[in-house]
Structure formats: C-alpha cells, structure tokens
Amino acid sequence: MKLHALTTVLGCCLAVASAHAQSSKQTIAITGATVHTSPTSSLKNATIVIRDGKIASVGVGAKVPANAKVIDGRGKVVTAGFIDSSTSVGLVEVSQVSEANDGYFVSSADDKVHAAFRVVDGYNDNSVAIPVARLGGVTSVVAAPRGSLISGQSALMRLTTARSADTVVRAPLAMVATLGGRSLGGRPSRGVVIERLRELLDDAREYRKVKGRYQRNQTRRFAAERLDLEALQPVVTGTMPLLVRAHRSSDLLAAARLATELRIKVIIEGGTEAWLVAKELAKAKIPVLLDPVANLPSDFDRIRVRSDAAAVLNEAGVTVAISTLGSASGVRRLRQLAGNAVANGLPWAKALDAVTTAPARIFGLKGLGEIKRGVVADLVLWSSDPFELATRVEAIVIAGELMPLASRQTLLRDRYRRLPSP
C-alpha cells in the first residue's frame, strides 16, 4: 500500500511538472510573412501566434498577444519544419568509429533478425549532428537502424535542444528490413532473402496463435527468438509498417507481392529503380522514400538510375518522401535534395509535400507537417524560397520553443574567424 501511495504521489508530481513545463513555454508571434499552411496553400502578410507549444492562430490580421515575443517576418517565408524520413541522427557520430555508432549491427551470418531492437533506447539527444540538421530547417527525423535482414524499430524524433516530453513523437514507428544479397551472410540469391523474410513473417503469425504452447516449449522451432517474434506482431497485424530497404526493381516487386500476400503495410526506402515499376507500386499504394540526387549506378542493384525519378514516381501516383537516406551529418542537405527534385521536374508544391506532409501521411502522423490551429508548432522562418541555396534560416520553432541558431560548426567558425594578432 505504501509503495502504491508513493507511486501515485510521484506520478502526480511528474504530471504537475509536465503541465508547468507546457504552460511556461513562451508566446511567440511571427508577423507579416508568407505562410505556407500546407504544400498547396499559402497566406501573404500573415501572422502566426504560438502559445503553450501549439499554433493558437494563423491568418491575415491575426491579433498579437501583448506578452508575445514578436518576430518580424516581412518579406520572408514560413513553412512547416522539414522531416527527414530516414536518418542515423542521434545514432551515429562518426560512422567509421565503432564506439560512436549505435545504429548498425555487426553480427554473424546466422544472426540477422533484430526485430526487438529499438533505436529510441540508444538515441543521443546531445548529438552534435542535431543542431547542424536544425540549421537546415529540419525539425524532425526518423532515426532508423541499419545492417541486417530485420534491423529493428525506428522512431520519429523532434530535434529539440534536450530530451523532453516533446522529443519522442512516436516510438516505435516502423520495422526496418533490407532486401538484396547483402542482408544475409555471404552472397545468397536475393530469392533466398525474400524466402527468409516470408518465413519470418509467417512464423510471427503462427507464434501469435500458439504463444501459450511456445512458452511451455511445445512448439517447433521458429525462425526468430521470442522477443523478436513479439516485436513483429504489430507488423503482421497491419498496425506497424514494414519499411523495406531495396533498390533493384525485382526486389521492389517482391516487396509489393509480399505486402499483398500477407496483407501488411510496406514502405520502400531507396527505390533507385522504383520508376521502372511505378505503376505497380502506385496500384499497391506503396510509398517511396527517395534521395533524388542519388543518380549514379553505384552497384548492380542501382544500374538504371535517372535524375527525374521523383517526378516520374509522382506522375504515376506514387507518394514520394525525399530523404537523405541514413545520413547523420548530411541531413542539413534535405532542402537541397528537394530543390534538385524541383529542377528535374517535380512540382514545387510536391517537393514541399515530400519533406513535410508526405512523411506524416506515410507514417500515419496526423497534424505533423502542417501549419494550422491546434497542432504542435514545428515551423521554420526562411529568408526566401527554402529550396534556393542562398536562402537562410531566420528562426526555428520546435514544439513551440525557439531553437538556437548555432551548431558546433558555427561556434568554431566564429571562434576562429578573427585570429589574434601575433
């Protein structure tokens, strides 16, 4: 009883502290800006009022509260904060240094299923890559594991200055799988990889039926251990998407067949040759996370590449999200990737969609990537068109709080800009 009472008191204290933190957030007003409330609609000379972490009002002539911090947005542009749909932010500091790398598996050929692994447990909210990404207008990222047939569970994280109630948007977000010969030990046929994945998902379904017998050691041996089979349950029941890393068109078609056969939700990441099977992907309603400037045939899975792949997929009706695909330090380039996609035929509004509302739709996150009353305030004030390289970030708001416009890079630049006299 005493323990229960103590737990209740602690819970109440935490709730009060959380409520106080929310109510103490600064009221902010951005005035006179061109506000892209969504990829297809904008308001000129508009005012956004942010209160208690959320957008309180947005519109032409919106009233500015007397206690608000006012930011002059005249001649500038406001968009929702950009979302990078696949990164290693918070997981990797230096990719070539193993102890600075929490996002990859180094495992034997027989140990390629890590479904129970959750990146949120190892996410470093003090990573030096976070401020750098913010300065590129990115306010949220999907932190995702890499390196095996089933790499584990990704998470959507806000790039706040410190871990808070606002940092974790959703965890787990998606289960991550990899197709192609590299996802298993050695160089097996890619058909063997699909066979192994199908077996694994079938066993996860069977485990659901015979869980009690499994606990009593009265079942056959399954293709994964208990924790991994448990972690795969949301995938086989259709409540969690399976994100499939694949590039070759044959692998993409295999993933589409798997989605249809097992009635699971599939998202393609990479998809260099997705334009070849765009009609099939559109029919199966499978979205693609794409790096539009990865246009060189870097290996035999990516022979047929083209610079206008994003435009071709969009024209076919495939939902496209633009991503840096696993980068940590390079997330700042997300707007540059979107700008290149525009230069190669993707409509401007679709490019904005691909880094804001499309990721939200793909992962089932309502309200994210939009600027409207009542949603959490994640937005960026730009000096001009965000897809132009000369454009600067003027202000960043994440979960209703102004973020510092500084990173390790800018601090070092300022420190050594003027050297002392000899």
PDB file of C-alpha atoms in Angstrom, residues 39 319-321 348-361 387:
ATOM      1  CA  PRO A  39       2.095  22.475 -49.657  1.00  0.00           C
ATOM      2  CA  THR A 319       3.590   9.023 -52.743  1.00  0.00           C
ATOM      3  CA  VAL A 320       7.192  10.261 -52.543  1.00  0.00           C
ATOM      4  CA  ALA A 321       9.086  11.484 -49.488  1.00  0.00           C
ATOM      5  CA  TRP A 348       7.415  22.846 -56.158  1.00  0.00           C
ATOM      6  CA  ALA A 349       4.348  22.058 -54.066  1.00  0.00           C
ATOM      7  CA  LYS A 350       5.060  18.324 -54.347  1.00  0.00           C
ATOM      8  CA  ALA A 351       8.642  18.912 -53.221  1.00  0.00           C
ATOM      9  CA  LEU A 352       7.383  20.756 -50.142  1.00  0.00           C
ATOM     10  CA  ASP A 353       4.916  17.929 -49.573  1.00  0.00           C
ATOM     11  CA  ALA A 354       7.778  15.423 -49.850  1.00  0.00           C
ATOM     12  CA  VAL A 355       9.582  16.936 -46.843  1.00  0.00           C
ATOM     13  CA  THR A 356       6.560  17.863 -44.697  1.00  0.00           C
ATOM     14  CA  THR A 357       3.117  16.306 -45.091  1.00  0.00           C
ATOM     15  CA  ALA A 358       4.097  13.227 -47.153  1.00  0.00           C
ATOM     16  CA  PRO A 359       6.263  11.723 -44.371  1.00  0.00           C
ATOM     17  CA  ALA A 360       3.422  12.393 -41.937  1.00  0.00           C
ATOM     18  CA  ARG A 361       0.924  10.567 -44.184  1.00  0.00           C
ATOM     19  CA  PHE A 387      14.779  25.311 -51.866  1.00  0.00           C
TER      20      PHE A 387
END
